[in-house]
Coordinates of C-alpha atoms in Angstrom, one line a residue:
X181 CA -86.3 -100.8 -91.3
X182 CA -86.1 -97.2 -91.0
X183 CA -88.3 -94.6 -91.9
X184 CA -87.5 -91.3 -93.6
X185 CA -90.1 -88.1 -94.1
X186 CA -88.7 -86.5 -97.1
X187 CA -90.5 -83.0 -97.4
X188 CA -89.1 -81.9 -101.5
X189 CA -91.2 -80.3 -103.9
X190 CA -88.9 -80.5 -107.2
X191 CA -89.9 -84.3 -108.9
X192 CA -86.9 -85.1 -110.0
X193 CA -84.5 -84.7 -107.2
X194 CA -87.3 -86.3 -105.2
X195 CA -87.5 -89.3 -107.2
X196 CA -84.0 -89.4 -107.4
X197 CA -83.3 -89.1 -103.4
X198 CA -86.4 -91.6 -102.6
X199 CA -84.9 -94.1 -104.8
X200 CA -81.4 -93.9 -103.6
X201 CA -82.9 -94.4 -99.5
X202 CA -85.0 -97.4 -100.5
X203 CA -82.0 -98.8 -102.6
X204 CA -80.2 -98.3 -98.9
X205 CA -83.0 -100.4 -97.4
X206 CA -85.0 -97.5 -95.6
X207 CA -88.6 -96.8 -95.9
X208 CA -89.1 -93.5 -97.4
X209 CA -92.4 -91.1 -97.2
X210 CA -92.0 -88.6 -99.5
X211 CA -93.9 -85.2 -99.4
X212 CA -94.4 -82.1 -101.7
X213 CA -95.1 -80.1 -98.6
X214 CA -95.4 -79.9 -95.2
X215 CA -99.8 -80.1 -95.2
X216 CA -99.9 -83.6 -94.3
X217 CA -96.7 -83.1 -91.8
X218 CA -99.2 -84.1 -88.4
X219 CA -99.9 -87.1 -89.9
X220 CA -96.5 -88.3 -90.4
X221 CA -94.3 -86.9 -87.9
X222 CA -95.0 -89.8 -85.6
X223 CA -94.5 -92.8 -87.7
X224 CA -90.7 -91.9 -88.9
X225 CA -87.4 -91.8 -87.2
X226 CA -86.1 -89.2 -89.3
X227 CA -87.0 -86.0 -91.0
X228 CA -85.4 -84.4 -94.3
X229 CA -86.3 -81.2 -95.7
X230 CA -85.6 -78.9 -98.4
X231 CA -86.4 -75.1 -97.3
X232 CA -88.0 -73.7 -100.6
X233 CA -91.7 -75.2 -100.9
X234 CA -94.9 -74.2 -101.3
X235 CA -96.6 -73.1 -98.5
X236 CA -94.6 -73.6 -95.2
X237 CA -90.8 -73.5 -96.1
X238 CA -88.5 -75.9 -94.7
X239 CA -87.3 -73.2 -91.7
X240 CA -91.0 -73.4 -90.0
X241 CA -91.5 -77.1 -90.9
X242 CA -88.4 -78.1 -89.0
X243 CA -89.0 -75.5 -86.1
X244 CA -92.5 -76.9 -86.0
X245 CA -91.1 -80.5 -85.7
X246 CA -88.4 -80.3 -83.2
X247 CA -91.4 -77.9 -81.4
X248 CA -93.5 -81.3 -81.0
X249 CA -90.9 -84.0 -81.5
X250 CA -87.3 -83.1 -80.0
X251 CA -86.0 -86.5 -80.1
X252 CA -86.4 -86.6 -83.8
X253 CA -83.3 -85.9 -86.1
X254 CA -83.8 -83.4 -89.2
X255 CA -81.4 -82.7 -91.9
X256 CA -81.7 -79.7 -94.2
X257 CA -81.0 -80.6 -97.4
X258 CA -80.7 -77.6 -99.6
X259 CA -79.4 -75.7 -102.7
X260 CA -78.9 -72.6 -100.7
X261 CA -75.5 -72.1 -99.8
X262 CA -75.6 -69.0 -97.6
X263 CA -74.1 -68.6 -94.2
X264 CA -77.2 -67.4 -93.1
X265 CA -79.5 -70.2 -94.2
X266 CA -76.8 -72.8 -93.0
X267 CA -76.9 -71.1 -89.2
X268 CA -80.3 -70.8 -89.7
X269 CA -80.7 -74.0 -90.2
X270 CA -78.6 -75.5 -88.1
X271 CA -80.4 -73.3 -84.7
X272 CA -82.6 -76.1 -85.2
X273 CA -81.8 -78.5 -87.0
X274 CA -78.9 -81.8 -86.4
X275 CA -77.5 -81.0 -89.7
X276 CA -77.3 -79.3 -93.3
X277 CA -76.6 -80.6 -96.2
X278 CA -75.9 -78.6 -99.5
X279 CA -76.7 -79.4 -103.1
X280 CA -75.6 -80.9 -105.3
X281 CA -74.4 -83.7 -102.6
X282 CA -73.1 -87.4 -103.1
X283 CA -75.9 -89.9 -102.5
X284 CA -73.3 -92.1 -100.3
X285 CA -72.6 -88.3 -97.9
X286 CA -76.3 -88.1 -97.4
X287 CA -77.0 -91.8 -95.9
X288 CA -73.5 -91.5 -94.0
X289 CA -75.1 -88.3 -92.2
X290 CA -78.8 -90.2 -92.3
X291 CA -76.4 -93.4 -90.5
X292 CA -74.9 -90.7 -88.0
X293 CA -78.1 -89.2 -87.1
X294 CA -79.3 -92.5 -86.6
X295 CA -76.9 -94.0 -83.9
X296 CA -76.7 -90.4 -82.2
X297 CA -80.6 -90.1 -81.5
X298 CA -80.3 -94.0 -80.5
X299 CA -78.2 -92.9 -77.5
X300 CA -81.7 -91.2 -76.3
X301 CA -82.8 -94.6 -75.0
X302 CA -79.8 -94.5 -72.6
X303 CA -79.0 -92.7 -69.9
X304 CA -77.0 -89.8 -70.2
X305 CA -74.2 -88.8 -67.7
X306 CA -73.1 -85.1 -67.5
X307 CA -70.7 -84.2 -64.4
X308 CA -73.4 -85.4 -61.2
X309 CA -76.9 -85.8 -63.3
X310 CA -77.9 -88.9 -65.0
X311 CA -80.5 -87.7 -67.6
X312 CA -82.7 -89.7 -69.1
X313 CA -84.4 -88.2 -72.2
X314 CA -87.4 -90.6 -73.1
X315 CA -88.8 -90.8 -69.6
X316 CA -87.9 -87.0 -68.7
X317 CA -86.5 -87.4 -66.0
X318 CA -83.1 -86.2 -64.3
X319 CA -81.7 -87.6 -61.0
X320 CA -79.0 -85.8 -59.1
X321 CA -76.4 -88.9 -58.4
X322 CA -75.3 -87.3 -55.2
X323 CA -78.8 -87.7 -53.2
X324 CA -80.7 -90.1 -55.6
X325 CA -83.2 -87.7 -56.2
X326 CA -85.5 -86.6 -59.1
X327 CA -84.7 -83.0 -60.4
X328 CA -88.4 -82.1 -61.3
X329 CA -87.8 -79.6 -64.3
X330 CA -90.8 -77.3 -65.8
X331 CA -91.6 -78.4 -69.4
X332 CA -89.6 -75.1 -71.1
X333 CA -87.1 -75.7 -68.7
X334 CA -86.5 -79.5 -69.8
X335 CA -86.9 -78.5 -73.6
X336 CA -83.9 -75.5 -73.2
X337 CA -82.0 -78.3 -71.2
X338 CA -82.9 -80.4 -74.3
X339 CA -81.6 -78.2 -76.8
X340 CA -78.2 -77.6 -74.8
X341 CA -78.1 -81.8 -74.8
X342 CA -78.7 -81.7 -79.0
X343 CA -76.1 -79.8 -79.2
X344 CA -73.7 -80.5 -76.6
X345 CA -70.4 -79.6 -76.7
X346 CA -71.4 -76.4 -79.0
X347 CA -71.5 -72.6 -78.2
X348 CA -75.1 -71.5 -78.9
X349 CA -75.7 -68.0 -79.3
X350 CA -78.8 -66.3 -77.4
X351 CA -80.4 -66.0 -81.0
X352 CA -80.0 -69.7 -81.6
X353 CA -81.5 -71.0 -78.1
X354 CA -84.1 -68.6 -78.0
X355 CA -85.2 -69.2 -81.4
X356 CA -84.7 -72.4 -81.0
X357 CA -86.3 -73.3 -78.2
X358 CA -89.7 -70.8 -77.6
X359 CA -89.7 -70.7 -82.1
X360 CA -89.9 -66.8 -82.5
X361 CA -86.7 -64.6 -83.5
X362 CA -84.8 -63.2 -80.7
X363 CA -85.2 -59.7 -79.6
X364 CA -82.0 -57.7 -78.2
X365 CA -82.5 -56.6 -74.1
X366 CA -85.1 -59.8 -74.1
X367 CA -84.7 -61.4 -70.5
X368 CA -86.5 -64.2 -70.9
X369 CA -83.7 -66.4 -71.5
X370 CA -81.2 -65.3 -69.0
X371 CA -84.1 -66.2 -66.4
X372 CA -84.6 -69.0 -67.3
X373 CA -81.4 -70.2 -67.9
X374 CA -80.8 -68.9 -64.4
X375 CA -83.4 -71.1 -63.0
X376 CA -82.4 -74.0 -64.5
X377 CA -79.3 -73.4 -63.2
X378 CA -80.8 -73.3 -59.8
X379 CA -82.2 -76.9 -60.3
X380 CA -79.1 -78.6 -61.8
X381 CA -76.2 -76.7 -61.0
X382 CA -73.7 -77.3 -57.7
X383 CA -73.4 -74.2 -57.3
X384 CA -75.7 -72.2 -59.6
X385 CA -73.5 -69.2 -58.4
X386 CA -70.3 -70.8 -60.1
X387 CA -72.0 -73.0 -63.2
X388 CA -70.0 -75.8 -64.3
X389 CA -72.6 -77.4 -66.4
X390 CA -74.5 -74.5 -68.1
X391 CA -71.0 -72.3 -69.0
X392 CA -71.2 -68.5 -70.1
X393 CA -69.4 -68.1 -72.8
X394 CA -69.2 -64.2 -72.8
X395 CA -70.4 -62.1 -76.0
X396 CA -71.4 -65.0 -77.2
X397 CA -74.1 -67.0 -75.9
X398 CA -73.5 -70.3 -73.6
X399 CA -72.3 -74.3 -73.6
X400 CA -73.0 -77.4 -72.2
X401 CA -70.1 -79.9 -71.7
X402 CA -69.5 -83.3 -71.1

């Protein structure tokens, strides 16, 4: 059985989305706010929050979770419908749901979550590394060797593999990955994107697994 943290302060569409999980045969913790958050965080295998609630909104619960818990999936679930919230959002989170939603479109996305955060028990295979995310570790197929990463380098190299295949903006990486908002001219990004590079890359000077996508931000592709 799985089990869902559920972080909604209104009663009724708490009731109403706890009822419809357990109906759906998961085990669901359900939360008026994110106080108690450290002493669930560990015990669940996914997250589900609303962003308007007392205290810490959604936006900083989430941050804070994927801060201490990368692995774990967390869906915004929300009545706010602005672009802005939704790329908010979604610089951290694995997905966004809006209200009013379907019941059956919220556990399809809980099912999809599910199987893609499973795939963390395997081992990944981008171009010549063969990651693999629960033991942190990365192994250059070439020589056999461990790529020993530094722990912000391994959590941006995370964040690239959450969202592979997606252009992230410098906003949404740095955000995403050191939690504070971006500042324009800010170098601390570019170096050490550059030094990762320098670890994983064939040629760091010609990236082919880190791309620059220019004016924009960068991608990692499989």
């Amino acid at each position: 059985m799985y089990r869902v943290l559920y972080i909604e302060d209104e009663s009724e569409i708490g009731s109403w989305v706890s009822e419809v999980l357990q109906e759906k045969g998961y085990e669901v913790i359900w939360l008026t706010s994110g106080d108690k958050l450290n002493q669930y965080v560990s015990m669940v295998d996914i997250a589900i929050l609303d962003i308007m609630l007392p205290g810490l909104d959604g936006f900083s619960i989430g941050k804070r979770i994927k801060r201490e818990s990368a692995d774990l999936p967390v869906i915004m679930l929300s009545a706010r419908t602005a672009v802005e919230d939704k790329l908010e959002g979604l610089s951290f989170a694995d997905d966004y749901i809006t209200k009013p939603f379907h019941p059956e479109e919220l556990v399809a996305r809980i099912e999809v979550m599910l199987r893609r955060f499973q795939k963390n028990d395997e081992v990944l295979h981008i171009q010549h590394l063969e990651i693999y995310p629960k033991e942190i570790r990365l192994i250059h197929k070439h020589t056999n060797e461990e790529i020993q990463l530094t722990g912000k380098q391994y959590y941006l190299f995370q964040y690239f593999l959450r969202h592979v295949n997606q252009i992230l903006t410098k906003e949404q990486l740095y955000e995403g990955v050191w939690g504070e908002p971006y500042m324009e001219g800010d170098k601390t990004l570019m170096v050490h994107i550059r030094h990762l590079r320098e670890k994983i890359e064939i040629n760091p000077a010609k990236p082919t697994i880190i791309e620059t996508i220019r004016g924009i931000g960068y991608r990692v592709r499989t």
